[in-house]
Amino acid sequence: MKNKNSMRTPLARVRGIGSAKSGARAWMAMRLSALALIPLSLWFAGSLVWCVQAGDRAAVTEWLHNPVSAGLMILLLAAGFHHGAAGIKEVIEDYVHCEVTKTASFVAIKLGAVALALAGVLAVLKIFLGAGA
């Protein structure tokens, strides 16, 4: 069963992997996170305008106390930090040539993105659950 339109080399077809092994997966993940960020960013911008027009902290607290808003905010944080970390990783892969620096940068980016996303999610959950209001 030979596909003439395949871009993979014969050896890659035998091994079952592409030329870069995971390039297609990373490319698809970036596109999917970008697609997810479009409606989430529009929703966030519209909600932010509404909160600014209300003019007080209680409006923001009320907005994030809604389960739909809290859930969408958590999705926005997750998709945003995933997309940002993946984008920075691509830049480092292209422009940093020292393997030690590259590996240390990958670890720092991943830890930073996870830490910041976790802090954001915990803040949203704290407001949603009404703790410390």
C-alpha positions as a Python dict, from the first residue, in 0.01 Angstrom:
ca = {
    (1, 'M'): (0, 0, 0),
    (2, 'K'): (215, 280, -131),
    (3, 'N'): (106, 642, -116),
    (4, 'K'): (263, 837, -403),
    (5, 'N'): (174, 1170, -238),
    (6, 'S'): (371, 1094, 78),
    (7, 'M'): (654, 1334, 162),
    (8, 'R'): (830, 1076, 381),
    (9, 'T'): (1144, 896, 278),
    (10, 'P'): (1136, 520, 221),
    (11, 'L'): (1335, 466, 542),
    (12, 'A'): (1091, 684, 737),
    (13, 'R'): (800, 481, 600),
    (14, 'V'): (965, 161, 723),
    (15, 'R'): (1033, 313, 1066),
    (16, 'G'): (696, 483, 1077),
    (17, 'I'): (836, 828, 1153),
    (18, 'G'): (886, 1150, 962),
    (19, 'S'): (1217, 1314, 883),
    (20, 'A'): (1224, 1508, 1209),
    (21, 'K'): (1040, 1244, 1413),
    (22, 'S'): (808, 1488, 1595),
    (23, 'G'): (800, 1795, 1374),
    (24, 'A'): (451, 1730, 1243),
    (25, 'R'): (315, 1684, 1595),
    (26, 'A'): (473, 2010, 1717),
    (27, 'W'): (350, 2193, 1408),
    (28, 'M'): (-5, 2064, 1458),
    (29, 'A'): (0, 2148, 1831),
    (30, 'M'): (103, 2507, 1751),
    (31, 'R'): (-176, 2543, 1496),
    (32, 'L'): (-439, 2396, 1728),
    (33, 'S'): (-336, 2615, 2020),
    (34, 'A'): (-339, 2919, 1791),
    (35, 'L'): (-689, 2829, 1672),
    (36, 'A'): (-806, 2785, 2031),
    (37, 'L'): (-658, 3122, 2126),
    (38, 'I'): (-856, 3314, 1863),
    (39, 'P'): (-1205, 3277, 2018),
    (40, 'L'): (-1065, 3272, 2372),
    (41, 'S'): (-879, 3600, 2314),
    (42, 'L'): (-1185, 3763, 2160),
    (43, 'W'): (-1396, 3648, 2455),
    (44, 'F'): (-1134, 3779, 2700),
    (45, 'A'): (-1107, 4117, 2528),
    (46, 'G'): (-1485, 4159, 2525),
    (47, 'S'): (-1513, 4057, 2888),
    (48, 'L'): (-1231, 4292, 2984),
    (49, 'V'): (-1409, 4582, 2815),
    (50, 'W'): (-1725, 4496, 3009),
    (51, 'C'): (-1531, 4482, 3338),
    (52, 'V'): (-1358, 4814, 3270),
    (53, 'Q'): (-1690, 4980, 3191),
    (54, 'A'): (-1832, 4849, 3521),
    (55, 'G'): (-1536, 5020, 3684),
    (56, 'D'): (-1482, 4827, 4006),
    (57, 'R'): (-1317, 4516, 4145),
    (58, 'A'): (-1650, 4360, 4230),
    (59, 'A'): (-1737, 4336, 3859),
    (60, 'V'): (-1422, 4135, 3790),
    (61, 'T'): (-1486, 3912, 4090),
    (62, 'E'): (-1847, 3860, 3980),
    (63, 'W'): (-1732, 3783, 3626),
    (64, 'L'): (-1479, 3518, 3738),
    (65, 'H'): (-1726, 3377, 3991),
    (66, 'N'): (-1931, 3251, 3695),
    (67, 'P'): (-1837, 2886, 3614),
    (68, 'V'): (-1831, 2948, 3238),
    (69, 'S'): (-1603, 3251, 3272),
    (70, 'A'): (-1373, 3071, 3514),
    (71, 'G'): (-1352, 2768, 3286),
    (72, 'L'): (-1283, 2976, 2977),
    (73, 'M'): (-1019, 3176, 3167),
    (74, 'I'): (-844, 2853, 3269),
    (75, 'L'): (-854, 2735, 2906),
    (76, 'L'): (-711, 3071, 2795),
    (77, 'L'): (-427, 3044, 3046),
    (78, 'A'): (-347, 2684, 2950),
    (79, 'A'): (-357, 2746, 2575),
    (80, 'G'): (-169, 3074, 2603),
    (81, 'F'): (117, 2942, 2812),
    (82, 'H'): (141, 2624, 2604),
    (83, 'H'): (151, 2823, 2280),
    (84, 'G'): (400, 3074, 2417),
    (85, 'A'): (636, 2809, 2552),
    (86, 'A'): (620, 2612, 2225),
    (87, 'G'): (693, 2926, 2025),
    (88, 'I'): (994, 3020, 2238),
    (89, 'K'): (1116, 2660, 2214),
    (90, 'E'): (1106, 2682, 1834),
    (91, 'V'): (1309, 3003, 1840),
    (92, 'I'): (1570, 2846, 2069),
    (93, 'E'): (1591, 2536, 1847),
    (94, 'D'): (1662, 2761, 1549),
    (95, 'Y'): (1908, 3007, 1701),
    (96, 'V'): (2085, 2846, 1997),
    (97, 'H'): (2354, 2602, 1888),
    (98, 'C'): (2515, 2499, 2217),
    (99, 'E'): (2338, 2181, 2333),
    (100, 'V'): (2387, 2255, 2703),
    (101, 'T'): (2241, 2604, 2670),
    (102, 'K'): (1960, 2471, 2453),
    (103, 'T'): (1866, 2200, 2705),
    (104, 'A'): (1886, 2438, 3002),
    (105, 'S'): (1669, 2687, 2813),
    (106, 'F'): (1408, 2421, 2733),
    (107, 'V'): (1388, 2321, 3099),
    (108, 'A'): (1366, 2683, 3216),
    (109, 'I'): (1094, 2765, 2962),
    (110, 'K'): (886, 2460, 3051),
    (111, 'L'): (919, 2518, 3427),
    (112, 'G'): (843, 2888, 3389),
    (113, 'A'): (537, 2828, 3173),
    (114, 'V'): (402, 2560, 3407),
    (115, 'A'): (464, 2776, 3716),
    (116, 'L'): (298, 3084, 3567),
    (117, 'A'): (3, 2887, 3428),
    (118, 'L'): (-44, 2716, 3765),
    (119, 'A'): (-35, 3051, 3945),
    (120, 'G'): (-297, 3188, 3705),
    (121, 'V'): (-522, 2884, 3740),
    (122, 'L'): (-497, 2895, 4119),
    (123, 'A'): (-585, 3265, 4117),
    (124, 'V'): (-891, 3200, 3901),
    (125, 'L'): (-997, 2911, 4124),
    (126, 'K'): (-950, 3125, 4435),
    (127, 'I'): (-1183, 3389, 4294),
    (128, 'F'): (-1427, 3130, 4161),
    (129, 'L'): (-1450, 2951, 4493),
    (130, 'G'): (-1476, 3281, 4680),
    (131, 'A'): (-1174, 3227, 4905),
    (132, 'G'): (-1013, 3539, 5041),
    (133, 'A'): (-1257, 3778, 4874),
}
